[in-house]
Structures are given as structure tokens and as C-alpha cells.
PDB file of C-alpha atoms in Angstrom:
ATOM      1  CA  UNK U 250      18.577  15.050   5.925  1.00  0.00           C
ATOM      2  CA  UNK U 251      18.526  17.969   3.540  1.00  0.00           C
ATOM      3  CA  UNK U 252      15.421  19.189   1.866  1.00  0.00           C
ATOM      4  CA  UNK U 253      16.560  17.969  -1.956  1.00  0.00           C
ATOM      5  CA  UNK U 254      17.132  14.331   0.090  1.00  0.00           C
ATOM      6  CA  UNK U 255      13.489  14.963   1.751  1.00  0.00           C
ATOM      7  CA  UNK U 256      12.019  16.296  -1.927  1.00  0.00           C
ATOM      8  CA  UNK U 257      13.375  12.598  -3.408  1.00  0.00           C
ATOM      9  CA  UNK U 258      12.237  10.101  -0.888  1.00  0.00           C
ATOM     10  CA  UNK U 259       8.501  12.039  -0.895  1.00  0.00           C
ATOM     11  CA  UNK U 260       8.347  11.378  -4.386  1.00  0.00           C
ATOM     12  CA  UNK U 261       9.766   8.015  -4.282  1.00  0.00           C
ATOM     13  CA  UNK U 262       7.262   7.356  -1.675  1.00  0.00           C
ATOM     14  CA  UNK U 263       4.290   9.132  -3.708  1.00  0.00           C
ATOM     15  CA  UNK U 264       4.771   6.925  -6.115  1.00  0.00           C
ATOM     16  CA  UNK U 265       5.610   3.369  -4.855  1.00  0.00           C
ATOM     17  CA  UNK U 266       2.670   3.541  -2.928  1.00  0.00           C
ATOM     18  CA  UNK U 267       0.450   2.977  -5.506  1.00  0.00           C
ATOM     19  CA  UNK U 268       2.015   1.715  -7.489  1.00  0.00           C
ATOM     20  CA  UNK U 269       3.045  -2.398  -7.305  1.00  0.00           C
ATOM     21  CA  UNK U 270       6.829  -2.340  -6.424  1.00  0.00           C
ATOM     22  CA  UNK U 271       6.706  -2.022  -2.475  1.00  0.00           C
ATOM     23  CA  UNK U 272       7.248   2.289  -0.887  1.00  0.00           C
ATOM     24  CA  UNK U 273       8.806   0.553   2.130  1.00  0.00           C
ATOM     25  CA  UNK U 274      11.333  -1.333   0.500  1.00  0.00           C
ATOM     26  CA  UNK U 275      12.166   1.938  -1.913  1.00  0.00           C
ATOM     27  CA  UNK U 276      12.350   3.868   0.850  1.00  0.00           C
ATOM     28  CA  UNK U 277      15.107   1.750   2.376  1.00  0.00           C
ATOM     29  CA  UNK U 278      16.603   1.518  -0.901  1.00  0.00           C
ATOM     30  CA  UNK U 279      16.467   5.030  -1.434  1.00  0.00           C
ATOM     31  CA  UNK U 280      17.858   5.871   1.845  1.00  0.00           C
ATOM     32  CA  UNK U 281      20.696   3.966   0.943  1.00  0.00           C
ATOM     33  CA  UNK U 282      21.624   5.528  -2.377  1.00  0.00           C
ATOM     34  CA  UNK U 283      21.222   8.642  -1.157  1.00  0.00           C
ATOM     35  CA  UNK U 284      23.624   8.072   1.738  1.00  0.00           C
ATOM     36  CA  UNK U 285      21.273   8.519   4.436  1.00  0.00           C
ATOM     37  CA  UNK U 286      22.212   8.015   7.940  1.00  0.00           C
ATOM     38  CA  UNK U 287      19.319   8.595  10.294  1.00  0.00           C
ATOM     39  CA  UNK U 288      18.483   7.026  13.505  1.00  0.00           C
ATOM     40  CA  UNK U 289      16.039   3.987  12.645  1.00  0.00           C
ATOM     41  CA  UNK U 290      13.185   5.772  15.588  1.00  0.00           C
ATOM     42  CA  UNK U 291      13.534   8.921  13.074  1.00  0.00           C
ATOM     43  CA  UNK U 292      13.684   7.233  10.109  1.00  0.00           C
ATOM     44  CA  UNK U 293      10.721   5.113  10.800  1.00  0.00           C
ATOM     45  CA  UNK U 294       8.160   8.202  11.985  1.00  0.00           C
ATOM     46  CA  UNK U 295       9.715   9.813   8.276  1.00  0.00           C
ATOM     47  CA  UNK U 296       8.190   7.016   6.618  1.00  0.00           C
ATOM     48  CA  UNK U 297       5.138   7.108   8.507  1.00  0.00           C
ATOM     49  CA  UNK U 298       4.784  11.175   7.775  1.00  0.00           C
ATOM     50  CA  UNK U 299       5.013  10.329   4.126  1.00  0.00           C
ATOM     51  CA  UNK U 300       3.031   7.121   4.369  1.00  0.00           C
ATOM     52  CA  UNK U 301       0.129   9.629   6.163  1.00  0.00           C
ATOM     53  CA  UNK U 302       0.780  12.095   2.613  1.00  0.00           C
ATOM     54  CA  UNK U 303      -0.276   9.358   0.918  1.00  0.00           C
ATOM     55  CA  UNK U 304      -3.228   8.081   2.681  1.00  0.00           C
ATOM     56  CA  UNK U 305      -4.336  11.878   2.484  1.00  0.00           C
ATOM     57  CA  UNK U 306      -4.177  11.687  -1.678  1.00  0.00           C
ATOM     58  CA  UNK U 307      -5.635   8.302  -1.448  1.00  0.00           C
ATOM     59  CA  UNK U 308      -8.951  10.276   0.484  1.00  0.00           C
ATOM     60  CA  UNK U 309      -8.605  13.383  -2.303  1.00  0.00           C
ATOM     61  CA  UNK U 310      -8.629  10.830  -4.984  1.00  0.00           C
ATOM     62  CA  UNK U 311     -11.247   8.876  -4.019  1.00  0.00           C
ATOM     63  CA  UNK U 312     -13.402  11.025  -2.140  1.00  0.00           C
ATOM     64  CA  UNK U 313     -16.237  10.485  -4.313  1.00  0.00           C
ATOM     65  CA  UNK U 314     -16.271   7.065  -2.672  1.00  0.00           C
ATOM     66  CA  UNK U 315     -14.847   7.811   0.467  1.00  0.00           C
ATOM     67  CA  UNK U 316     -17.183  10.411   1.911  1.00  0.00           C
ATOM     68  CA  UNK U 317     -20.244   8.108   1.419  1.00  0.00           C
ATOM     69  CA  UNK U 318     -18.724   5.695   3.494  1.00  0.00           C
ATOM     70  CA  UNK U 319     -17.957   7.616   6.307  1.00  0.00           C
ATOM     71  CA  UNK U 320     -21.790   9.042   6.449  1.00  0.00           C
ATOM     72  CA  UNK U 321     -23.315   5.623   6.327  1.00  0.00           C
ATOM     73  CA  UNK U 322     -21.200   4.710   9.199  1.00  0.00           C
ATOM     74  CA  UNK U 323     -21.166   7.129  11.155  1.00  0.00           C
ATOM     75  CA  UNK U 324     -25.126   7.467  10.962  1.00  0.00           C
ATOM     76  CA  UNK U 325     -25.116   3.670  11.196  1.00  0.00           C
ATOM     77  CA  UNK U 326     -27.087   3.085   7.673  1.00  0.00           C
ATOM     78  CA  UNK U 327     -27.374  -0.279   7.057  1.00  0.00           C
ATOM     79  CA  UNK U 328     -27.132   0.431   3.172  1.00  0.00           C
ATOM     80  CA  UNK U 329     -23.711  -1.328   0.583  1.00  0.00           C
ATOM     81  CA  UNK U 330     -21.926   1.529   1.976  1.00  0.00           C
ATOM     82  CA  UNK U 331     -22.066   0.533   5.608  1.00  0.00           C
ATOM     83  CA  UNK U 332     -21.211  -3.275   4.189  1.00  0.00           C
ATOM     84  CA  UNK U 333     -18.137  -2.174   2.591  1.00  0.00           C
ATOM     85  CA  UNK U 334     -16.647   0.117   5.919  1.00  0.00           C
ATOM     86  CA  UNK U 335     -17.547  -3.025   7.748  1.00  0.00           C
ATOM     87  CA  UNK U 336     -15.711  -5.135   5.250  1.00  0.00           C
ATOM     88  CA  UNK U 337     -12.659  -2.860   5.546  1.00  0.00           C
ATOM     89  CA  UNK U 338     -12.409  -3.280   9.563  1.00  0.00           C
ATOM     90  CA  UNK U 339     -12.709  -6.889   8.975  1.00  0.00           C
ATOM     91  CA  UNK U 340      -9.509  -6.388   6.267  1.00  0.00           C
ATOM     92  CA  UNK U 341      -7.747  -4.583   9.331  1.00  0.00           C
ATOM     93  CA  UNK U 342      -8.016  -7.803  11.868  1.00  0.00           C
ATOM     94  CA  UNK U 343      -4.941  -9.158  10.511  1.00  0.00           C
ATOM     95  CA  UNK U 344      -2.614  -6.474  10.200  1.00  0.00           C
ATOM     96  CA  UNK U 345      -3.578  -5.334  13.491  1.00  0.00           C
ATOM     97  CA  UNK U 346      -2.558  -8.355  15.510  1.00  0.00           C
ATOM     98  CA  UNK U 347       0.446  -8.232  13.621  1.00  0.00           C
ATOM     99  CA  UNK U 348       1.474  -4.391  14.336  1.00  0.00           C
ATOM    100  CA  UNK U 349       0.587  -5.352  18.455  1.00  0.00           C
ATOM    101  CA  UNK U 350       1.864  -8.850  18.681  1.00  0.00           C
ATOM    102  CA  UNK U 351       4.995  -8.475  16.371  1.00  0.00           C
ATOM    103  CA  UNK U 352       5.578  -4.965  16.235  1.00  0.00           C
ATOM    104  CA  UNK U 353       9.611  -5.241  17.312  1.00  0.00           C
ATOM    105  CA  UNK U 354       9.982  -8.037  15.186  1.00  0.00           C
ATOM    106  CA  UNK U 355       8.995  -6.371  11.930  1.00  0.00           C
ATOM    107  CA  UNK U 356      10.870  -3.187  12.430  1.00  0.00           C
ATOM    108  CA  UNK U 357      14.247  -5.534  12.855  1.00  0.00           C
ATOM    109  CA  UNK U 358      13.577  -5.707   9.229  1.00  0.00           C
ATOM    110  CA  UNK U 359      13.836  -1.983   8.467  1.00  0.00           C
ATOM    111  CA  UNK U 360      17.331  -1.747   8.651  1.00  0.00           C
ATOM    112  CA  UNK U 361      18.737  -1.559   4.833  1.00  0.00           C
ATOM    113  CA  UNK U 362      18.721  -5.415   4.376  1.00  0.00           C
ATOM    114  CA  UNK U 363      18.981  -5.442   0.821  1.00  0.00           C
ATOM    115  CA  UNK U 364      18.801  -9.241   0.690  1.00  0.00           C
ATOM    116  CA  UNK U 365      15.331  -9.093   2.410  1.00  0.00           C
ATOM    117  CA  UNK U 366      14.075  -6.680   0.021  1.00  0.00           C
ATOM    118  CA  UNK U 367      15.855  -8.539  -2.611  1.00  0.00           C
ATOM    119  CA  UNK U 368      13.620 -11.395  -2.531  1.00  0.00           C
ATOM    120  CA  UNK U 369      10.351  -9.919  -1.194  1.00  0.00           C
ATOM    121  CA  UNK U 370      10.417  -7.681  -4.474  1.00  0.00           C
ATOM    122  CA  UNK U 371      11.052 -11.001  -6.299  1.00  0.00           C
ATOM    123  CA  UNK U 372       7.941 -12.626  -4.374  1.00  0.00           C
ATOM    124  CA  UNK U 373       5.553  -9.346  -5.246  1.00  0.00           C
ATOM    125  CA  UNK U 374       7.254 -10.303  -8.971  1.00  0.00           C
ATOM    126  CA  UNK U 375       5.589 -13.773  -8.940  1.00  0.00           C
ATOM    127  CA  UNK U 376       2.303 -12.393  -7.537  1.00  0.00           C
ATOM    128  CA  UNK U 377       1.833 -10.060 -10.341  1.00  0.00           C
ATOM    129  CA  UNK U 378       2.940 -12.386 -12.433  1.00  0.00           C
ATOM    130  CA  UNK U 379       0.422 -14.860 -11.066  1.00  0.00           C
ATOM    131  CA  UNK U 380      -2.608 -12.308 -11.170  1.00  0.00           C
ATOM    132  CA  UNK U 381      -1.729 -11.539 -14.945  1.00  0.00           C
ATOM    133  CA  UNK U 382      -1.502 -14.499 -16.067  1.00  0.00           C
ATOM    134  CA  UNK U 383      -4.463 -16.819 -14.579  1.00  0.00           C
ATOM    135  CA  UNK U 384      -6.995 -14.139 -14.333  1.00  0.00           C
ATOM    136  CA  UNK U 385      -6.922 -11.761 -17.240  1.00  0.00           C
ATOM    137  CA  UNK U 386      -9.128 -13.563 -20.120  1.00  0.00           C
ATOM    138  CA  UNK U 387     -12.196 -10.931 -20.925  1.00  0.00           C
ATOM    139  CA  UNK U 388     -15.632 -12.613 -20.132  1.00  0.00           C
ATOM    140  CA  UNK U 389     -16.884 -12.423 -23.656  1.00  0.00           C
ATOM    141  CA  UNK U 390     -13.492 -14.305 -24.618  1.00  0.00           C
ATOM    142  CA  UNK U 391     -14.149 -18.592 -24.997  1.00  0.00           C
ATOM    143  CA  UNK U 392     -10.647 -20.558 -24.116  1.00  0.00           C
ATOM    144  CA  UNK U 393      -9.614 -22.513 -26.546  1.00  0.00           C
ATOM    145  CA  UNK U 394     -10.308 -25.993 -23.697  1.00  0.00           C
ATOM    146  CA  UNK U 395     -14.488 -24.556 -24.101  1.00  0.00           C
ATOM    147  CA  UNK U 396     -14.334 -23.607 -20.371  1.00  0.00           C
ATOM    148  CA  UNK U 397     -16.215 -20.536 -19.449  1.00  0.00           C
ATOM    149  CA  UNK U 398     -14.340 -18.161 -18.563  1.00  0.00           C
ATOM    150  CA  UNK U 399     -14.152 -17.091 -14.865  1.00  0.00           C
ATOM    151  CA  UNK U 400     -16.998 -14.143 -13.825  1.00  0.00           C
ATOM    152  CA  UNK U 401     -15.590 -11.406 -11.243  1.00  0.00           C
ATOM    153  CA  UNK U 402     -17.291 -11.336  -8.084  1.00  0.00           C
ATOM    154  CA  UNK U 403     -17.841  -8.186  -5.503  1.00  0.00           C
ATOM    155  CA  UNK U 404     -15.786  -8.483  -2.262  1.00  0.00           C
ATOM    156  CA  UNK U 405     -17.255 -10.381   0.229  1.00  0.00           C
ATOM    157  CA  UNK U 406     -16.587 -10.574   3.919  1.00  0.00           C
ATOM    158  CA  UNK U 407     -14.480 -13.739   3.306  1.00  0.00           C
ATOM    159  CA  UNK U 408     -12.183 -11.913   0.387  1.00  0.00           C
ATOM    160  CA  UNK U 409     -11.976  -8.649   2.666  1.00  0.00           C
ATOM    161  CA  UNK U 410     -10.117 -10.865   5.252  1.00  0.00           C
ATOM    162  CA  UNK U 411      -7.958 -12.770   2.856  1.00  0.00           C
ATOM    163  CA  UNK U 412      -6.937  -9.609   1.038  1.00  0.00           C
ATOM    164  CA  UNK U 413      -6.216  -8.277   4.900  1.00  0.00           C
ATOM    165  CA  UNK U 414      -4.235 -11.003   5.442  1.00  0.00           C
ATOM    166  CA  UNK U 415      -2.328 -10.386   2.376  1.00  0.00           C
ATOM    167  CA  UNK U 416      -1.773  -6.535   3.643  1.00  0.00           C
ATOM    168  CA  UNK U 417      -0.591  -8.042   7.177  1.00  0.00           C
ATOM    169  CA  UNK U 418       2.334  -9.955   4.927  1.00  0.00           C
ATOM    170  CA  UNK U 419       3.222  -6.808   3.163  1.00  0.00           C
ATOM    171  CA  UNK U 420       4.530  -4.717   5.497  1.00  0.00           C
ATOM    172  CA  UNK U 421       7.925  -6.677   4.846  1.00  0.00           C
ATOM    173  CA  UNK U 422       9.762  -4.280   3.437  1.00  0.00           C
ATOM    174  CA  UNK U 423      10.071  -5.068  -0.447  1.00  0.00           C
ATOM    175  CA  UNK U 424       6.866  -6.596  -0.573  1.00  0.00           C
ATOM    176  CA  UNK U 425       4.473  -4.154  -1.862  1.00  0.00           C
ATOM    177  CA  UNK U 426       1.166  -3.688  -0.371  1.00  0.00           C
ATOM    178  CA  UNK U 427      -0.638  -2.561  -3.019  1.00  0.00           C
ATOM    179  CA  UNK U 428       0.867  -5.253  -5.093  1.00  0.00           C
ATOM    180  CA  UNK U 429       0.307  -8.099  -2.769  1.00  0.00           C
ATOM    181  CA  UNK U 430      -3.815  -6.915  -1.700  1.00  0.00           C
ATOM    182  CA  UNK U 431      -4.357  -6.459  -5.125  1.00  0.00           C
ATOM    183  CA  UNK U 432      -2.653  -9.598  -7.034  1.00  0.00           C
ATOM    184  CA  UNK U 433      -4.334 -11.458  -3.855  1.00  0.00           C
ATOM    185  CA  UNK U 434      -8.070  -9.983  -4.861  1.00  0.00           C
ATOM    186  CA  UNK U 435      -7.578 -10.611  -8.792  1.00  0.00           C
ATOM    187  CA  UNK U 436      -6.400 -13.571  -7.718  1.00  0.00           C
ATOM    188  CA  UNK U 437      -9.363 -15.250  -5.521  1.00  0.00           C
ATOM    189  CA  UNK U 438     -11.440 -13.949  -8.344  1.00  0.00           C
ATOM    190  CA  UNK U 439     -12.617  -9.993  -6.775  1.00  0.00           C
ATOM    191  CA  UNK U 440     -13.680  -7.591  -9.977  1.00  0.00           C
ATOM    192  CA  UNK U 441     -10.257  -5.806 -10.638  1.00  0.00           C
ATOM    193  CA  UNK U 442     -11.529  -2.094  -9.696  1.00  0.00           C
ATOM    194  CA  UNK U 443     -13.403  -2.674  -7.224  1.00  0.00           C
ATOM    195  CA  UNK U 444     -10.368  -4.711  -5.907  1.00  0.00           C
ATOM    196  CA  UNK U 445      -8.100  -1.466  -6.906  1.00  0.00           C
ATOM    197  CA  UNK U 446     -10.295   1.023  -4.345  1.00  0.00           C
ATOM    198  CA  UNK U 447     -10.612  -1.815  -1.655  1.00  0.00           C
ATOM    199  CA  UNK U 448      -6.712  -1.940  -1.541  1.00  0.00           C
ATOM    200  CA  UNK U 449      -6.369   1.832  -1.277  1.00  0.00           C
ATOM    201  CA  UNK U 450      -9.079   2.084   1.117  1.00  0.00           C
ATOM    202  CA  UNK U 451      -8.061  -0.561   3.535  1.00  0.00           C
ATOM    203  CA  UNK U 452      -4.473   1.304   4.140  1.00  0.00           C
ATOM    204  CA  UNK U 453      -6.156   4.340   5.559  1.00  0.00           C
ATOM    205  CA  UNK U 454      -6.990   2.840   9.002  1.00  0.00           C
ATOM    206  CA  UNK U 455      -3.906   1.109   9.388  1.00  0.00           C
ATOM    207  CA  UNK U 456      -1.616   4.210   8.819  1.00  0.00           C
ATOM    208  CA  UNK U 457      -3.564   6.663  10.605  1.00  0.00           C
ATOM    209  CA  UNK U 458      -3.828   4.423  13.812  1.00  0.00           C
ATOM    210  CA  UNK U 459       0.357   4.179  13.313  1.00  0.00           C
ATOM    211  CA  UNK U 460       0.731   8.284  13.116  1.00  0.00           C
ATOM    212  CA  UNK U 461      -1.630   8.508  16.343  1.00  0.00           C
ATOM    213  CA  UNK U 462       0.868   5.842  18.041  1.00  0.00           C
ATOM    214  CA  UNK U 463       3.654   8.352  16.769  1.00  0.00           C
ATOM    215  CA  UNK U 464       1.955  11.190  18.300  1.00  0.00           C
ATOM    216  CA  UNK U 465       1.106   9.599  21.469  1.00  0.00           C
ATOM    217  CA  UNK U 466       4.755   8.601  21.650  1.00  0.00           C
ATOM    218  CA  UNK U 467       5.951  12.320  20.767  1.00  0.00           C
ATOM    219  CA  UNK U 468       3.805  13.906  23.836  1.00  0.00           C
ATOM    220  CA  UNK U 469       4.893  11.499  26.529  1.00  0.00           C
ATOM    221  CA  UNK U 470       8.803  10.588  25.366  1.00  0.00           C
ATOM    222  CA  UNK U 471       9.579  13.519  23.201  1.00  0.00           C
ATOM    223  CA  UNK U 472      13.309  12.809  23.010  1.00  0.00           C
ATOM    224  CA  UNK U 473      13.838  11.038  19.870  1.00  0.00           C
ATOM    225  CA  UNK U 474      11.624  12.256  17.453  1.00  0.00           C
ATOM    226  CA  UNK U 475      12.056  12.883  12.934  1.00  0.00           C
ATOM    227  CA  UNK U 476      11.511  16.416  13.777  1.00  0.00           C
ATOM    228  CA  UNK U 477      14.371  16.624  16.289  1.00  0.00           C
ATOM    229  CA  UNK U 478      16.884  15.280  13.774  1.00  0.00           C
ATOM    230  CA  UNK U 479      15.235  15.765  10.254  1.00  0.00           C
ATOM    231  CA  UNK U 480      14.147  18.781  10.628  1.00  0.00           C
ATOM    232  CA  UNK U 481      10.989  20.546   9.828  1.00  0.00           C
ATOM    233  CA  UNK U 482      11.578  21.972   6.644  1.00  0.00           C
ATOM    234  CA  UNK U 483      12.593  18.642   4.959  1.00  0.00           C
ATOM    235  CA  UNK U 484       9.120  16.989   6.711  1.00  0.00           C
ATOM    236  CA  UNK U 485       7.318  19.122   5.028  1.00  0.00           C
ATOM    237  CA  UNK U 486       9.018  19.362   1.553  1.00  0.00           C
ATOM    238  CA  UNK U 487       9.140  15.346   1.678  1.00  0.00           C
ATOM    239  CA  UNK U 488       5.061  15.399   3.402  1.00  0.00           C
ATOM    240  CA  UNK U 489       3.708  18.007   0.510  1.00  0.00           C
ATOM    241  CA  UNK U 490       5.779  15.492  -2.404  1.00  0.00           C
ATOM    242  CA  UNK U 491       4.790  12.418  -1.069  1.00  0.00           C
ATOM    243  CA  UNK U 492       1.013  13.877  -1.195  1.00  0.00           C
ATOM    244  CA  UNK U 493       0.961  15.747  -4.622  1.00  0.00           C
ATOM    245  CA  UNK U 494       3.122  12.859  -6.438  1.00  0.00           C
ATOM    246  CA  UNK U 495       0.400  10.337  -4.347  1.00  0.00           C
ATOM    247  CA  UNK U 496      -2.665  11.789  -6.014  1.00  0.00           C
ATOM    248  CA  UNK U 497      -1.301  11.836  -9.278  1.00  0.00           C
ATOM    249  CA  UNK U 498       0.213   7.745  -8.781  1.00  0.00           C
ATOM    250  CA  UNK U 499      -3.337   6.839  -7.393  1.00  0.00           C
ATOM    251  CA  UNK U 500      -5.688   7.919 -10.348  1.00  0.00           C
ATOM    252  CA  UNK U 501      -2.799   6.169 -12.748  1.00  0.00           C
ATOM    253  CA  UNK U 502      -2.609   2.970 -10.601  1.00  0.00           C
ATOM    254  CA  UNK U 503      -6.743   2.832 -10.992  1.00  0.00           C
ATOM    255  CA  UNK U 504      -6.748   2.813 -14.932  1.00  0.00           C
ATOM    256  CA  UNK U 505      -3.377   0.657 -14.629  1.00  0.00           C
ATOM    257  CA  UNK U 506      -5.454  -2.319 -12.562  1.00  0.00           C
ATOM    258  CA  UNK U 507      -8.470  -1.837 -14.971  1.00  0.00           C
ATOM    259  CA  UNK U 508      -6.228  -2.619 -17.818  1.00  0.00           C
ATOM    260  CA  UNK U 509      -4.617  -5.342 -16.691  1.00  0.00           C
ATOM    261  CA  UNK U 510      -1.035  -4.408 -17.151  1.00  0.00           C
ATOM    262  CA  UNK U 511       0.415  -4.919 -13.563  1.00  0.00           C
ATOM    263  CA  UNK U 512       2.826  -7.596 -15.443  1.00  0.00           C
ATOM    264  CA  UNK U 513       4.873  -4.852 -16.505  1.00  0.00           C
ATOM    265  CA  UNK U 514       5.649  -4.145 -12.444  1.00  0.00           C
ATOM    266  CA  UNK U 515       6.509  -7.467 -11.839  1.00  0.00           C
ATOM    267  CA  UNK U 516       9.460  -7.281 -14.736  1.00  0.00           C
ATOM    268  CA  UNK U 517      10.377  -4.484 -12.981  1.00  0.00           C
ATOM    269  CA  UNK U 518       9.971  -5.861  -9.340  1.00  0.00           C
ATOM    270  CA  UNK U 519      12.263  -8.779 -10.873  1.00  0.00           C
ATOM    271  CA  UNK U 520      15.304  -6.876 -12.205  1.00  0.00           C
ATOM    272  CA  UNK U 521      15.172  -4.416  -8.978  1.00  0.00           C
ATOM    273  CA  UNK U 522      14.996  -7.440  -6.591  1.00  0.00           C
ATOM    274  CA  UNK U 523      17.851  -9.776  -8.547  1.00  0.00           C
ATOM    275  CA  UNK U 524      19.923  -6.526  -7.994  1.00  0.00           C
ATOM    276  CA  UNK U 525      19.431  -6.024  -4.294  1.00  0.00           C
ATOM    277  CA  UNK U 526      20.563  -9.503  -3.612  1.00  0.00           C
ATOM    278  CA  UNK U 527      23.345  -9.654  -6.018  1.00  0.00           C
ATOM    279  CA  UNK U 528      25.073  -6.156  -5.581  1.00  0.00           C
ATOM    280  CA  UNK U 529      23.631  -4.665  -2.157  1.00  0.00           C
ATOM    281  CA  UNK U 530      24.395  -1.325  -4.005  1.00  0.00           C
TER     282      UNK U 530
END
């Protein structure tokens, strides 16, 4: 991999992250397009580098909320900070069993199938779609049936391991995560921002346990490794893109979820998924 190649997928990944239309998936798309040949060990620890960028712009962005959270737990305050840390490790439950119990299984998927991204864009399509569509009325807006309309709730323990759940699904390539949490909050009825910050939030564990796996794996079978075959220079160009395009994507994807307008992803999910299965590029 070259460093233009590295500069591409780092934005690519900056970008889907946050936004609703699956990073994995574009990364494998991506790779594709740009004629990218890498051995799926080193591809796979690229995407986790620039997955790590991200996480990194997603603590920048929200540090505000973020530093808070790590003093109240790690003095053990039982204040709504505490609450929502605890609510996060309880969002982590499910994609944890899945990343130890069916860790070979989902990394058969990360080889370029463009018919399995194909139609999990088209099923991150229908979520958005879903989310827009049956939970978007204002509150001081009367139906024309004379039903109240629906009131947003905080995230309770119950919702933080649903919208977990959702995140355990979503690491199917072409099923975005940020999509799925999010359109799976709206969804159950979660207030849309707070929902927003939860999904971002939630990845940071997740990822950050996966790059410590990497590392461990680097010090005691340092054979294979991205660095080996990528090279450093393109880790870096792609690591510094993924994070500089990530903290610009995050702050957008916030005022994005506040408007309501994910529906506009889900078009977009739907023509790029219709296209993977149809052509394969």
C-alpha cells in the first residue's frame, strides 16, 4: 500500500464512521477499487489502526463529556456520570461474547464479499428508514389520529443493552454501527442526542480492547503484522486522516442526528448496496 492509497482509506474511514453508511464495509469496498491486495491479518490490524484514529476524535470531540465520566468512575462516584459508564459496560456484554465466541466466524466475512455488504447496506437502509419515519413527529406537533405524540426517554440500563446488541450485529461488514445503535435507540424511543453520544461512546471500549489484542499478538507472534507489509509511513498518513477527517465527521454526525435527517443516508445506503450486489465492481 502506498501512502496516497493509505491517505484515501483514512479518510474514507474518518468519515464512515460517523457517519450512517457502515466504515467496515467502505473499507472493503474501498480496498477493492483501489486495487488493494493485502494479506487479510494486515489488512484487518489497518482497519483496526484507523478504527483506533477514530475512537481518538470521538474522545477530542466529546471530551467535554468524556472526561467526567472517567473521574466518576474511576473515583467510584455514585453520581449520573457513574450510571452512564456503567450503562456503557452493560452496552459492551454483547459485542463482547460475540468478538470471543465468534471471532473466526466474523472475520470470514472480511474478505471483499460485495454481496454481503450489498445487502447489509440495504438492511442499515431500512433501519434509517425505519427511525425517520416512525419516530420523528416534534412533541409540540398533534397527529392528525389525536394521539399524543411519543415523549423521548433517557437511556436506561434496558436500552443500553438493546442498543449493545444492535452494535454486536454491526460489525457485519456493510452494516453500519453507528447507523444500526443509533436507528435502534431512536427507535425504542431514547432522546436522539443523547442516543447520538451513547453510540459514539460505546465504540471506545470495544476498539481499544481489539488494538490491545493486536498488540499482544504483535509482541508474542510478530511475523505477520500491517507494519511489516504496509509500511509505516502509509499507517501513519492513513492513522493522522482517519483522526482529523473523524473529528470533523463526529461534530457533523451530532447536529445531523439532532435534525433528524439520517433518511438521506439510507437513500444513499440503498443505491450503494443495490450496486454491490448487482455489479461487484
Amino acid at each position: 500500500m502506498d501512502t496516497l492509497n493509505a491517505l484515501i482509506m483514512g479518510i474514507v474511514q474518518g468519515l464512515a464512521e460517523y457517519l450512517p453508511i457502515s466504515s467496515s464495509g467502505h473499507l472493503e469496498i474501498c480496498g477493492k477499487l483501489l486495487g488493494l491486495d493485502l494479506d487479510p491479518e494486515a489488512s484487518l490490524e489497518f482497519d483496526v489502526l484507523l478504527h483506533v484514529a477514530t475512537v481518538l476524535s470521538t474522545i477530542v470531540v466529546l471530551w467535554r463529556e468524556f472526561a467526567p465520566l472517567c473521574v466518576s468512575f474511576f473515583t467510584f462516584r455514585r453520581d449520573k456520570n457513574f450510571d452512564m459508564v456503567m450503562k456503557i459496560l452493560v452496552s459492551c456484554i454483547p459485542v463482547a461474547v460475540v468478538g470471543l465466541c465468534f471471532k473466526d466466524f466474523i472475520e470470514g466475512f472480511f474478505d471483499k464479499n460485495m454481496t454481503v455488504i450489498g445487502v447489509c447496506l440495504l438492511v442499515t437502509a431500512a433501519l434509517l428508514s425505519f427511525s425517520y419515519f416512525f419516530r420523528t413527529r416534534p412533541l409540540d406537533e398533534v397527529p392528525a389520529n389525536g394521539r399524543k405524540p411519543y415523549k423521548p426517554r433517557d437511556i436506561n440500563y434496558i436500552d443500553a443493552f438493546v442498543i449493545g446488541c444492535a452494535q454486536a450485529v454491526a460489525v457485519l461488514p456493510g452494516l453500519s454501527r453507528s447507523g444500526t445503535t443509533i436507528a435502534t435507540g431512536i427507535l425504542i424511543g431514547d432522546k436522539r442526542e443523547q442516543v447520538a453520544r451513547f453510540s459514539f461512546l460505546m465504540v471506545i471500549i470495544p476498539i481499544l480492547g481489539q488494538a490491545l489484542l493486536d498488540i499482544k499478538d504483535y509482541i508474542t507472534e510478530p511475523a505477520v503484522t500491517s507494519a511489516a507489509e504496509i509500511g509505516w509511513m502509509p499507517m501513519l498518513v492513513g492513522f493522522l486522516a482517519s483522526f482529523i477527517v473523524g473529528c470533523l465527521a463526529c461534530r457533523w454526525m451530532l447536529d445531523i442526528v439532532k435534525k433528524g435527517k439520517l433518511v438521506w443516508f439510507a437513500v444513499y445506503c440503498l443505491i450503494v448496496g443495490v450496486l454491490c450486489i448487482t455489479t461487484g465492481f
